[in-house]
Structure formats: structure tokens, C-alpha cells
Coordinates of C-alpha atoms in Angstrom, one line a residue:
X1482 CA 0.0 0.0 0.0
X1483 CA 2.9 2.2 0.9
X1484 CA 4.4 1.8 -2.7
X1485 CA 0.8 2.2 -4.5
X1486 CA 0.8 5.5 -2.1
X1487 CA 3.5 6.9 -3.4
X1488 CA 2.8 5.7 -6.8
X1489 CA -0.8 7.4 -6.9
X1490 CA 1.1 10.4 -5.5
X1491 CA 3.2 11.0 -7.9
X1492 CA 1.0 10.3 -10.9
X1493 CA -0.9 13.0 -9.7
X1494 CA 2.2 15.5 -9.1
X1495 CA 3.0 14.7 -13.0
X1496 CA -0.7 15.3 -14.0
X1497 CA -0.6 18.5 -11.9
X1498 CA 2.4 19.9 -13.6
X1499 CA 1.6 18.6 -17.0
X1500 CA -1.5 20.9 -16.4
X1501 CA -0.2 24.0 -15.5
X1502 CA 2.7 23.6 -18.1
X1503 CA 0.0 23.5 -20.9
X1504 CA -2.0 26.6 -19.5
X1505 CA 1.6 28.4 -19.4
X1506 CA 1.7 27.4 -22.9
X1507 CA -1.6 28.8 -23.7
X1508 CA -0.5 31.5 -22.3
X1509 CA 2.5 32.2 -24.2
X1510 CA 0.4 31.6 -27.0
X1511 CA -1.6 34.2 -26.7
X1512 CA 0.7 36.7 -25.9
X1513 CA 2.6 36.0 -28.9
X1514 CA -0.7 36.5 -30.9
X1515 CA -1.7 40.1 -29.4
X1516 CA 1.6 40.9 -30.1
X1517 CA 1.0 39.8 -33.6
X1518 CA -2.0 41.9 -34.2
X1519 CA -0.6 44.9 -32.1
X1520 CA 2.3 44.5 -35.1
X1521 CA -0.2 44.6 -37.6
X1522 CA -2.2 47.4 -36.3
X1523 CA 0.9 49.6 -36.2
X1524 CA 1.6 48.6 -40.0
X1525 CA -2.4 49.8 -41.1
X1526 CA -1.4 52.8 -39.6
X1527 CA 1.5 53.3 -41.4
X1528 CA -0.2 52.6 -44.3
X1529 CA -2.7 55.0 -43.7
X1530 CA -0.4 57.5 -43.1
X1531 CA 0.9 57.3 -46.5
X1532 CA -2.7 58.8 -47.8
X1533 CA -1.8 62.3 -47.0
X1534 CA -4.1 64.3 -49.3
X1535 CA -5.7 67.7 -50.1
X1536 CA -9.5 65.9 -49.5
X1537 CA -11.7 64.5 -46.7
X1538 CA -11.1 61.1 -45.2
X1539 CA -14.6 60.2 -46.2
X1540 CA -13.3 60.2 -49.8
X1541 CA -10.9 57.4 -49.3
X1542 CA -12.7 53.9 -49.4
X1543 CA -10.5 51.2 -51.5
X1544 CA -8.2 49.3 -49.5
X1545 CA -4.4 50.1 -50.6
X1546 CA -2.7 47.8 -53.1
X1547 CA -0.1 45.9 -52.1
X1548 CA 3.7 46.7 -52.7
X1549 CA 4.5 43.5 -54.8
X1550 CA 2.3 41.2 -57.4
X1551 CA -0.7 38.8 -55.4
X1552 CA 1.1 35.7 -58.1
X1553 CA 4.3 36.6 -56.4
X1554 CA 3.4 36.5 -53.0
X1555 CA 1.6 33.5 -53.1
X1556 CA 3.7 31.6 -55.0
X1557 CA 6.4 32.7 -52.1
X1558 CA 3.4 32.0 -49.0
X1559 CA 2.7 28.9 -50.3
X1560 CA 6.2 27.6 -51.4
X1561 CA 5.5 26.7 -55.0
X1562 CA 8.2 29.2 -56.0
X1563 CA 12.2 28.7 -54.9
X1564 CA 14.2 30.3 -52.4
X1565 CA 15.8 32.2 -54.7
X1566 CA 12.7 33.8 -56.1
X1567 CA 11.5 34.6 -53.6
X1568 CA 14.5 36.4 -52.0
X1569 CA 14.6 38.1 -55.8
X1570 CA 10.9 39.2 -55.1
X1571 CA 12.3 41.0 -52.0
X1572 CA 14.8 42.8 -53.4
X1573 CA 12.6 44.2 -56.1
X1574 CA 10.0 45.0 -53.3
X1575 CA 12.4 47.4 -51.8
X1576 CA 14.0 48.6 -55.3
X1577 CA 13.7 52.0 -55.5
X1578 CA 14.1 52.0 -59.8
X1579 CA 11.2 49.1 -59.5
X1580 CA 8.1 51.8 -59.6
X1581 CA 5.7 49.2 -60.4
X1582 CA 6.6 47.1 -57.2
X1583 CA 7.7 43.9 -59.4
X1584 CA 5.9 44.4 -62.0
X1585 CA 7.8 42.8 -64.5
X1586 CA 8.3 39.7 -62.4
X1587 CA 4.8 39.3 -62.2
X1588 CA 4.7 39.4 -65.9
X1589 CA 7.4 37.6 -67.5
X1590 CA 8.9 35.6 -64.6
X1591 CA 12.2 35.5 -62.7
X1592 CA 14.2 35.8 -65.9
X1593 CA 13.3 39.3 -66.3
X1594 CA 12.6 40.7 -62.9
X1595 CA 13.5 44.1 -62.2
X1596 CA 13.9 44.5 -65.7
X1597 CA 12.3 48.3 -65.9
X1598 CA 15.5 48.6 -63.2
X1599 CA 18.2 47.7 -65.6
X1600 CA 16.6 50.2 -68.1
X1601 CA 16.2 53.2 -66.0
X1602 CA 19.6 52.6 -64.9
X1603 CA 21.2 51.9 -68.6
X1604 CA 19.5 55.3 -69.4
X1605 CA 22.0 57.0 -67.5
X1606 CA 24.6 57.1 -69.4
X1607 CA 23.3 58.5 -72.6
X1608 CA 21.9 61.1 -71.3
X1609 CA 25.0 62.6 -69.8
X1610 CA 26.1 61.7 -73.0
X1611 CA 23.2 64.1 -74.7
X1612 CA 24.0 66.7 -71.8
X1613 CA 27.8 66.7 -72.2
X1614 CA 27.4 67.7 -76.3
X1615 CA 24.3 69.8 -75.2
X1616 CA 26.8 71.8 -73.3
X1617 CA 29.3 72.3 -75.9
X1618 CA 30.0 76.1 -77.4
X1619 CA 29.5 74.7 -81.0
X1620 CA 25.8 73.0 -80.3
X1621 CA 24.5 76.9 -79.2
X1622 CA 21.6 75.7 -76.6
X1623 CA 20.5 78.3 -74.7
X1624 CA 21.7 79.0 -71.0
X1625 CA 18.4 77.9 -69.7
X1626 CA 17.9 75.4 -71.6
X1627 CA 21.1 73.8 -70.7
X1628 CA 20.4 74.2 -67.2
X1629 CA 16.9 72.5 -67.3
X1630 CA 18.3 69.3 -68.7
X1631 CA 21.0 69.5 -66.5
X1632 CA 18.3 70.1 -63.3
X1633 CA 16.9 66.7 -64.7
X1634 CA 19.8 64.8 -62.8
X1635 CA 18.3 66.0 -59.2
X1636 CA 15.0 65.1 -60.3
X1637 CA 16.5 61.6 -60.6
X1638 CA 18.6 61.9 -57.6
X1639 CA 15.3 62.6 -56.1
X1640 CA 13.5 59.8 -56.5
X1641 CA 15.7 57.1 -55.3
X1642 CA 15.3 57.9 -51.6
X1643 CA 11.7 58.6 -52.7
X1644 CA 10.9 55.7 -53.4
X1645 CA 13.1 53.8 -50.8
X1646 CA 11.0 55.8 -48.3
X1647 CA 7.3 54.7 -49.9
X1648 CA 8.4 51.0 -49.7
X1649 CA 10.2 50.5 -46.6
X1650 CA 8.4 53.1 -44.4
X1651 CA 4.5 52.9 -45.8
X1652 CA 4.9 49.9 -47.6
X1653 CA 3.8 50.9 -51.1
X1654 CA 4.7 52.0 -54.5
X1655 CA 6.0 55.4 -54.8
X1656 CA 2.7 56.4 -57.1
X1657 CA 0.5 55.5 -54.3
X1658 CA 2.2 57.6 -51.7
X1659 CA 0.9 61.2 -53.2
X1660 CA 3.1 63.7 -51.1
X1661 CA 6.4 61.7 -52.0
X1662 CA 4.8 61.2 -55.4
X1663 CA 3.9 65.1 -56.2
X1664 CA 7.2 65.9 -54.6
X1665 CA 9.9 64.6 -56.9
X1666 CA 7.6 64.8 -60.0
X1667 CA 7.9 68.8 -59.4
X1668 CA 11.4 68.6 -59.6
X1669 CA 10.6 67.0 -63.6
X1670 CA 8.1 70.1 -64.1
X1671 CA 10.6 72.7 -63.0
X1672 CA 13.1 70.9 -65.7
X1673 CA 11.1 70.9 -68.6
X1674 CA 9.9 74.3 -68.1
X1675 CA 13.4 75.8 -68.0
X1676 CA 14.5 73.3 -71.3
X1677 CA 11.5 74.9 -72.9
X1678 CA 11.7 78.5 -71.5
X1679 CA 15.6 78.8 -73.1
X1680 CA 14.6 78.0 -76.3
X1681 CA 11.1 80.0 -76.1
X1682 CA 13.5 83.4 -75.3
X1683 CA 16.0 82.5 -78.1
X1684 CA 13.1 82.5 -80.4
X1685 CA 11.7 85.9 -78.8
X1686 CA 15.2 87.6 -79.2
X1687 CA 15.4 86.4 -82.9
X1688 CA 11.8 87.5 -83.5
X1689 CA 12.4 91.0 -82.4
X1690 CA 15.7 91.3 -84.1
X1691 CA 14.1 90.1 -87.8
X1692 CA 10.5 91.0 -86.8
X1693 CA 9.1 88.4 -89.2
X1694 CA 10.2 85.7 -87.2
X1695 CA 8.0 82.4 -86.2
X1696 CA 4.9 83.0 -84.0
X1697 CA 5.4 82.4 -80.6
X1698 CA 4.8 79.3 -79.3
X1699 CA 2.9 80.6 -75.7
X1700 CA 0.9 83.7 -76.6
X1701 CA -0.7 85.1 -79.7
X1702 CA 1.0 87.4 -81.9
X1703 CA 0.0 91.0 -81.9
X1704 CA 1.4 92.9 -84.3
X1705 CA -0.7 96.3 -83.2
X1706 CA 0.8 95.6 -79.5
X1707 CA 4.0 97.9 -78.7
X1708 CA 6.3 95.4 -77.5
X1709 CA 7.0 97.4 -74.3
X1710 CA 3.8 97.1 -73.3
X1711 CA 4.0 94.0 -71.2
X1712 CA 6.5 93.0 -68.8
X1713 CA 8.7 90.2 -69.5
X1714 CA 10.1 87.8 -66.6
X1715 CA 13.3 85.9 -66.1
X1716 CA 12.8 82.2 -66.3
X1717 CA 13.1 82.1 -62.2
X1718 CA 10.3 84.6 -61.7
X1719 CA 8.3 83.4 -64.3
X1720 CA 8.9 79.8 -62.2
X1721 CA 8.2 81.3 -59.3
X1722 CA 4.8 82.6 -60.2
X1723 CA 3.5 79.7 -62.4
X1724 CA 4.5 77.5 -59.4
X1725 CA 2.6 80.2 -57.0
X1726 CA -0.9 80.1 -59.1
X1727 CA -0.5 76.6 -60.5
X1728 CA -0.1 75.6 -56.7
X1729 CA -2.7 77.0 -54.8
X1730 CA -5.3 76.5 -57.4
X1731 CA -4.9 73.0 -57.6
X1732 CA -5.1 72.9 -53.8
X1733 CA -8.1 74.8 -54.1
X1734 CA -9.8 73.3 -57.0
X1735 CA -9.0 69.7 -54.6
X1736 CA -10.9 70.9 -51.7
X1737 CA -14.0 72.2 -54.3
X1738 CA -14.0 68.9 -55.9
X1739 CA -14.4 67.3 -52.8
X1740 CA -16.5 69.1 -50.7
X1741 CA -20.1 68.2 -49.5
X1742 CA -22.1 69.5 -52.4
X1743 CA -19.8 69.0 -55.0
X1744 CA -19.7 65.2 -54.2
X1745 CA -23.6 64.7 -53.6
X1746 CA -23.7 66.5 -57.2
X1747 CA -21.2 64.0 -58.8
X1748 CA -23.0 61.3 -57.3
X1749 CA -26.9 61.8 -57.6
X1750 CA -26.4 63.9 -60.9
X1751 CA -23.5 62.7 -62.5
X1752 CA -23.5 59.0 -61.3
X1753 CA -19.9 59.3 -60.5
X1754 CA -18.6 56.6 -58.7
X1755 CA -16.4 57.0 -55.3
X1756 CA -12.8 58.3 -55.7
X1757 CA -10.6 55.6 -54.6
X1758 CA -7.9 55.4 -52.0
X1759 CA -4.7 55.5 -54.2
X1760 CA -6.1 57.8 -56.3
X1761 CA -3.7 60.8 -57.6
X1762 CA -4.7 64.3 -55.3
X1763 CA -5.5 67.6 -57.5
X1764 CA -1.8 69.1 -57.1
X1765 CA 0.1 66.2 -57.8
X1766 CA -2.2 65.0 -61.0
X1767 CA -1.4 69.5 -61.9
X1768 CA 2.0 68.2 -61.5
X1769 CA 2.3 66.0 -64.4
X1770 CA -0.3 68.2 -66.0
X1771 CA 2.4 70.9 -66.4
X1772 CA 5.6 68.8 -67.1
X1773 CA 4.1 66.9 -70.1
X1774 CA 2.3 70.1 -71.4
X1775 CA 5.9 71.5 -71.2
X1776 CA 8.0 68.8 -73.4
X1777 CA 5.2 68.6 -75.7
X1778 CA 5.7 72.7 -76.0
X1779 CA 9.4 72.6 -75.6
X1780 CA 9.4 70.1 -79.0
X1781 CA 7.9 72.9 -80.6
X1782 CA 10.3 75.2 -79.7
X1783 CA 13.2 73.1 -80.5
X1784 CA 11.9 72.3 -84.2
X1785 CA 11.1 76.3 -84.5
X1786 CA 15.2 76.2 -82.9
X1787 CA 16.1 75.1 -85.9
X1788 CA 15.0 77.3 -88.3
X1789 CA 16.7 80.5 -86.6
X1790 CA 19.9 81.6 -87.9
X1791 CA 22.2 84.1 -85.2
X1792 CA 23.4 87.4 -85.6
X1793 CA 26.1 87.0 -88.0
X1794 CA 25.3 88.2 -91.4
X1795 CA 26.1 84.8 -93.2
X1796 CA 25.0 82.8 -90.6
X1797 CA 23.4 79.8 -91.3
X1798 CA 20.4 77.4 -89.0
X1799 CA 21.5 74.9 -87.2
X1800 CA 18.5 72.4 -89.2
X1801 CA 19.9 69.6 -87.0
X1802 CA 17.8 70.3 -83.9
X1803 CA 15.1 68.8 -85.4
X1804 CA 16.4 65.2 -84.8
X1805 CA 16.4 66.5 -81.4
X1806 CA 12.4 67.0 -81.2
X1807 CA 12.1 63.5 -82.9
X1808 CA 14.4 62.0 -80.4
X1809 CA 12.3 63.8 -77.8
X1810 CA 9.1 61.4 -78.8
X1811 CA 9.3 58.7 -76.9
X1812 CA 9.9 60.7 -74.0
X1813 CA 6.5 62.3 -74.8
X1814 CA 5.0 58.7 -75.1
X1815 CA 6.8 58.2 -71.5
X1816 CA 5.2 61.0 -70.1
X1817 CA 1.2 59.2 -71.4
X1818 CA 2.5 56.3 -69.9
X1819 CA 2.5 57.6 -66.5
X1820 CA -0.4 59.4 -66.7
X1821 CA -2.4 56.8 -68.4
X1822 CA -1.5 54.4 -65.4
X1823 CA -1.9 57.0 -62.9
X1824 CA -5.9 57.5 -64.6
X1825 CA -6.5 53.9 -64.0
X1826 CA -5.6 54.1 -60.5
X1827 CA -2.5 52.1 -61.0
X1828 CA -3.6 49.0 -61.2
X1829 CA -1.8 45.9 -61.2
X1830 CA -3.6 44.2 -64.2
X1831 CA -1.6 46.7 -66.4
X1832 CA 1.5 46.8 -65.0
X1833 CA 3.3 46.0 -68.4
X1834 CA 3.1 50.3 -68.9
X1835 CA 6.0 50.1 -66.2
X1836 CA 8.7 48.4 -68.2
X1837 CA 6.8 49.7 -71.2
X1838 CA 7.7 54.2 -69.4
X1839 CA 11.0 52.2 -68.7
X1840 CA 12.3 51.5 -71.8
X1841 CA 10.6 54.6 -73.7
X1842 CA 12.8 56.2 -71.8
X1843 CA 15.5 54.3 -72.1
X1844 CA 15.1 55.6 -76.2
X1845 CA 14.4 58.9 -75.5
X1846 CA 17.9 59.2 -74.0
X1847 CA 19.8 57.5 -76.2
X1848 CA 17.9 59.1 -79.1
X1849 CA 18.7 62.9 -77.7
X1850 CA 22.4 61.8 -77.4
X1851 CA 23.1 60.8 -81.0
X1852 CA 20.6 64.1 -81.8
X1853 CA 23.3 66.1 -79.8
X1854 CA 25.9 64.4 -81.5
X1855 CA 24.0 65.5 -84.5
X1856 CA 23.9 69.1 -84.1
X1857 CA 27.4 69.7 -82.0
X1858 CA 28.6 68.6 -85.5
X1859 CA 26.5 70.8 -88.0
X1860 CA 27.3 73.4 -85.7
X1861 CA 30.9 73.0 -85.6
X1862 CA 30.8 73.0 -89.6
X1863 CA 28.5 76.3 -89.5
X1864 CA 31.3 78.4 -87.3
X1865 CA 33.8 77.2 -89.1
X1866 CA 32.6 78.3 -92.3
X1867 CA 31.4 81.5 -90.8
X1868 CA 34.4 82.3 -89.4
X1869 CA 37.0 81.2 -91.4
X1870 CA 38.0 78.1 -89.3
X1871 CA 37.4 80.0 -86.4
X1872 CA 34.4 78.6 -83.3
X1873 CA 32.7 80.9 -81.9
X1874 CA 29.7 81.0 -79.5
X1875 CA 26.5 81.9 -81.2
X1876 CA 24.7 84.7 -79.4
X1877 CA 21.6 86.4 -80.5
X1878 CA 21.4 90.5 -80.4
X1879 CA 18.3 92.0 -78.9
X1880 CA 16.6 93.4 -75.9
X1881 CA 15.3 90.3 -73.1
X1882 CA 12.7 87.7 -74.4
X1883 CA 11.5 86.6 -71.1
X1884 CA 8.0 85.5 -70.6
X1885 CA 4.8 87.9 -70.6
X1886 CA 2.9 87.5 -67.0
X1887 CA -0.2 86.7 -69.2
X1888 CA 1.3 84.1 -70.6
X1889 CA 2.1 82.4 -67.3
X1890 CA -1.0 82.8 -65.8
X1891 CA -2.8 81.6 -69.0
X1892 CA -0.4 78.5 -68.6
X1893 CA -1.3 78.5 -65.1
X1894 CA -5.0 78.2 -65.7
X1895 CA -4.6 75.9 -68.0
X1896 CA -2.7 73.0 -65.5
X1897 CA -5.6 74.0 -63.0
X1898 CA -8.3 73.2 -65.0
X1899 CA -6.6 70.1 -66.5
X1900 CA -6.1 68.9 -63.4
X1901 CA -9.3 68.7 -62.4
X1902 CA -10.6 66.9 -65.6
X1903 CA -7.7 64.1 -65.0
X1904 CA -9.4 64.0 -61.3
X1905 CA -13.2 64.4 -62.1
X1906 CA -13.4 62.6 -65.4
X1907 CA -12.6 58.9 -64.5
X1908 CA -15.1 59.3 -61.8
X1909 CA -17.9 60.5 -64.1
X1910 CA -16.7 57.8 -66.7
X1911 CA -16.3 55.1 -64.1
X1912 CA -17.0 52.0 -66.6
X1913 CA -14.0 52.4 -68.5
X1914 CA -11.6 53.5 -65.7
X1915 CA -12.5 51.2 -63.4
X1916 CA -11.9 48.4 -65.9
X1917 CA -8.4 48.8 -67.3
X1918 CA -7.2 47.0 -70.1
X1919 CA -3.9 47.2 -72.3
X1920 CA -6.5 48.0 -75.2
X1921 CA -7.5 51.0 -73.8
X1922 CA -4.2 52.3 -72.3
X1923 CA -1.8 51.6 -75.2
X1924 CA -4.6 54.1 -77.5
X1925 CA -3.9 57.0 -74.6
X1926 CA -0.3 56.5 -74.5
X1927 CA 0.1 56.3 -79.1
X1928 CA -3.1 58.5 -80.0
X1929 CA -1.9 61.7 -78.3
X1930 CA 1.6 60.8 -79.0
X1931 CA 1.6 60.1 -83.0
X1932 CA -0.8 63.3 -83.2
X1933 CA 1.3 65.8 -81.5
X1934 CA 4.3 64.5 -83.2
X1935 CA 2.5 64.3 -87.1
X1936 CA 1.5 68.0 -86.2
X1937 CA 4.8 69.5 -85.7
X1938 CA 6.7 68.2 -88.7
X1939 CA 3.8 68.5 -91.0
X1940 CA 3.6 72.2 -89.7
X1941 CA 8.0 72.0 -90.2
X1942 CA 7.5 70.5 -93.8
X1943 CA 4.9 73.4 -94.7
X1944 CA 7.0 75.9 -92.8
X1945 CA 10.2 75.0 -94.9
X1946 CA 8.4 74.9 -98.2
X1947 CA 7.0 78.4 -97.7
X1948 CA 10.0 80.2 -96.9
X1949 CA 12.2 78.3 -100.0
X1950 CA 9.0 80.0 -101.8
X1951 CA 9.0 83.1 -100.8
X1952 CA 12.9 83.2 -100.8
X1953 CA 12.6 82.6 -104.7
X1954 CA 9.8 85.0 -105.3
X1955 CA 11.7 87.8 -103.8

């Protein structure tokens, strides 16, 4: 009895402790798992931070996308896909050149993931290529001009820590994160509208020295006008005060759109559907408004460029900057491609436009270095000739030919109102936004594109045939 005692008491000892080492279990258990959701409370609110906008929190309704492709995280959750892909599917998720969040290893595998990265990087080096013959005496770009395309170097500086920030600290792609978003893309606005503001005061300067030069490009001719009767501004204050009026009318055309009564109009009398979440705000969509409006304009101006001939009495035009506004195309067709992914809401069904923007630009930079190459070579020819073997810098004689004010604030009203027909008009037409397809984008991106671009050198071809007219008539 003694030993079935002691037997009975220690079964129940074990029994006792077996107990209250599986509640401590429990108990771990569940601290482990409020720590887990505490985790993932803190990362919704990071992701909700990253919807800073210019509009009320009731307009924001559609979850965020996720950072990387659904077929690449699931093949990496469920383990159908290798180690190595799926370490190569975190690298791209943090790649700051990857906009599309690995897009293009959702599309065409691990073979080429992270291609738009290799592009956008490769694109480097022709473009300092195009800006080191842009720079030479013998090409004659204008000071402006020079520094624009230079200023496009911070722009891209810019947006590497950009979008570092957007995927390790909100989790998203940089278009989703709208302040970061807005924020470098100005730095690509201020650029093109100092490329094209050089050029647009060479033309002015050559205008007013021949006074039957070509029409400009911003504002109406008026022949009747004394040309002193309007102030013109330096390419900084003109900046300065497009950026001023552009600004806050965007913010405030935001806040209109989005108010009470405008959104119970757009709903009940429009049948607009609800904005959503990762939707582009009012400044940031004036953003790209005003930096494609200005390439488009500065190929004008180039092609017009080319047509001017300096102050030297024998001088001769420099024809080869027109290669220069055909090699400036496909970063026209970039330029749709953003915005035409930015209208869909950047959606991950068309993701292809990523690679697609990567390697238009890849083009557009190697195309404007052999156009550089181009013209630093004509022009060298020109001066020598001119001069009898001699360079020398071209320069144009005249008084300023800055900017009118009402020409920037036309320009100025102009991005506003754009803006709010990129913001206001997917809503309205919500059937084919809402339901993107490479159909529909690849017409926005090549329609506006191939018109613009059949415009300006039909206009060049009728231009040139004119003058060779008139120059045997007279």
C-alpha cells in the first residue's frame, strides 16, 4: 500500500504539472498573438499615413494595393516558388528604380525581374552623354535650356530615396504615396519648363531682331501691341509665379471637388462613382499636368530652334535640332504612360506600362544623345565656315525675351483646369476606368503621342516649303 501510495502520489504531481505547463503554454500563445496583431495594427497605420491628401477622409474607401504582385506572393506563402525567387521578389519589393513594385516579375517571370530597373539605370549614361554635347559652345543651346536638362539629374537623384522611403516606411509604390509622389515629379516640371523656357527666349530675341520671325509658341501674336507694353520675366520669376498660381489653385480646386455639395452633385447627378484610395490628389495630377504640357511645348520650340539663324550676317540654321524633337518622342510617349497608369488608379492588371515608361525612356535618352551628337557637328561645320576656321559662340542680339505675365498665368490656368478633368473625369466615366485593359491604355499613351508629333513636322515640312517659296519670289 505504501508503494501504490507513493505511486498514486506521484501520478498526480505529473498530471498537476503537465496541467499547468500547458496553461503556461496557452498563455504564451496568446501573448505571442496580441503581439501579432498589435504588429499589424501599427503597420495599417503606417499605411494609412501614406494617404496624406488635399481631400476629406470620407473620400478614401478602397483598400491600398499591395507593394509586390498577389502571383508573387503567393507563390512565395505557399512555397511553389524557390528560395531564390522569392528572396529576388524582396529585393525588387524594396528597389527603389522598380516603380511598379515587381511588375515585371509578375509578368514575365524571374528571368526578367527588375527589368524596368536595368533600363532606367542603362538610361544614364546616354543622357549625360546628350547633356555633355548639349553643353558644348559649337551646339548653341540656350543658357536655360542647358540648365533645365542638366536640373533633370536632381530630379533623378530625387527619386531614389523617394521611393526607398514609400516602400520601406509605408509599404507601397511610390505612385501611391501622393506627397512623395507630387514631390519629386515637381522637380521634372521645374526641368522641362526651363528646357523649354531657353529656347522659347531665343526665339523671342530672334523674332524681335528680324520682326518676321516664327509666332510664338505661348501667346498670340499681336502685331498692333508695342512690344513694351507688357513685362517680361526671367525664367526664375516666371517659375516662381507659375508655381505660385498653379499651386494653390490646384489645392483649391482639390478641396472644391471634394467638398459636400460637389460630391452629392457628382454622385446623384452625374452617377460618378467613389474616388478611390490611391487615387492621384488635384496638385500632384497639376503636376504631371504641367511637365508633359511643357515637353510637348518645348518640341515645338526646338523644331522652330532650328530654323533661326544668329546674328552674323552669313549665318546659317542649325537644321539639326530637329532630330532632337524627334528624339524627344518617346519621352513624350513616357510621359502618357505615366499618366495613363496614374488615370487607372495604378492598377496591377496593367503593369506591363511600367517596363513599357522604362524603356521609352531608355530611347528617348539614347535618341537625344546621337541628336546632340548631331547638331554639335553641323554646328561646328557652320562656325567654321562663318568664321573662317574660327568657333565661336552663337549669341543672339536683342533686348530680353523673357516671358509675358499673361502668358504664365494663362499657362497657369490651363494646368488647374486640367487637373481637375484628370481628377473628375474617371469618376464620371467610371466604366471604362474602373476596368483597365492594355487596349484601352496603349490608344492614350500612341493617340496623343503620333498626333502631336505628325503635327509639328507637318507644320516644319509646310513651314520650310513656304520660306524656299517666298525666298525665290523675292
Amino acid at each position: 500500500w505504501a508503494v501504490a501510495g507513493s505511486g498514486a502520489a506521484s501520478l498526480r504531481g505529473w498530471a498537476s504539472g503537465s496541467r499547468a505547463e500547458s496553461r503556461s503554454a496557452r498563455s504564451r500563445r496568446a501573448s505571442a498573438a496580441a503581439q501579432r496583431a498589435r504588429t499589424v495594427d501599427v503597420e495599417t497605420a503606417v499605411m494609412a499615413r501614406s494617404r496624406l491628401r488635399c481631400r476629406p477622409r470620407s473620400a478614401r474607401l478602397r483598400a491600398p494595393p499591395r507593394a509586390l504582385p498577389s502571383e508573387a506572393l503567393d507563390a512565395a506563402v505557399t512555397g511553389s516558388a524557390s528560395l531564390g525567387t522569392a528572396l529576388r521578389v524582396a529585393d525588387v519589393s524594396v528597389d527603389a528604380w522598380s516603380v511598379g513594385g515587381g511588375s515585371a516579375l509578375a509578368l514575365f517571370g524571374e528571368r526578367f525581374a527588375g527589368i524596368e530597373t536595368k533600363l532606367f539605370q542603362a538610361g544614364l549614361l546616354p543622357y549625360l552623354v546628350y547633356l555633355y554635347f548639349l553643353g558644348k559652345k559649337e551646339t548653341a543651346t540656350p543658357r536655360a535650356s542647358l540648365f533645365g536638362a542638366r536640373f533633370l539629374l536632381l530630379f533623378v537623384a530625387a527619386t531614389i530615396p523617394a521611393g526607398i522611403v514609400a516602400k520601406t516606411s509605408y509599404g507601397d509604390i511610390l505612385a501611391n504615396v501622393d506627397v512623395l509622389h507630387g514631390s519629386s515629379e515637381t522637380l521634372l516640371s521645374v526641368s522641362n519648363f526651363l528646357f523649354a523656357f531657353g529656347f522659347h527666349e531665343a526665339l523671342e530675341k530672334s523674332r524681335k531682331k528680324n520682326k518676321n520671325g516664327d509666332d510664338d509658341v505661348f501667346e498670340a501674336p499681336s502685331p498692333e501691341t508695342p512690344e513694351t507694353s507688357e513685362t517680361r520675366l526671367s525664367p526664375t520669376t516666371a517659375l516662381l509665379l507659375l508655381a505660385a498660381l498653379a499651386g494653390f489653385g490646384s489645392y483649391g480646386a482639390g478641396h472644391l471637388i471634394h467638398s459636400e455639395p460637389a460630391m452629392r452633385f457628382l454622385t446623384e447627378q452625374m452617377h460618378a462613382r467613389a474616388e478611390p484610395q490611391n487615387a492621384l490628389s488635384t496638385p500632384t495630377w497639376a503636376v504631371h499636368v504641367s511637365s508633359v504640357t511643357e515637353w510637348a511645348l518645348a518640341m515645338r520650340l526646338v523644331l522652330q530652334y532650328a530654323r533661326v539663324e544668329d546674328s552674323s550676317p552669313d549665318a546659317k540654321a542649325n537644321e539639326n535640332w530637329r532630330f532632337l524633337t524627334l528624339a524627344m518622342t518617346p519621352f513624350l510617349a513616357s510621359g502618357f504612360a505615366a499618366c495613363t497608369f496614374h488615370a487607372f488608379y495604378n492598377p496591377p492588371s496593367i503593369n506591363a506600362l511600367v517596363p513599357l515608361q522604362a524603356l521609352l525612356t531608355f530611347l528617348g535618352n539614347a535618341g537625344c544623345a546621337v541628336a546632340a551628337f548631331a547638331v554639335y557637328r553641323n554646328g561646328t561645320t557652320l562656325m567654321e565656315q562663318e568664321n573662317d576656321g574660327e568657333v565661336t559662340e552663337k549669341t543672339f542680339v536683342g533686348e530680353g525675351g523673357g516671358m509675358a505675365v499673361s502668358s504664365v498665368v494663362t499657362f497657369a490656368s490651363f494646368i488647374v483646369l486640367s487637373s481637375t478633368a484628370c481628377v473628375v473625369t474617371p469618376l464620371i466615366f467610371g466604366d471604362f476606368f474602373f476596368e483597365p485593359s492594355y487596349d484601352k491604355a496603349l490608344a492614350m499613351i500612341a493617340a496623343p503621342t503620333l498626333l502631336w508629333a505628325a503635327f509639328l513636322f507637318v507644320t516644319d515640312v509646310n513651314v520650310r516649303s513656304d520660306t524656299k517659296t517666298s525666298s525665290k519670289t523675292s
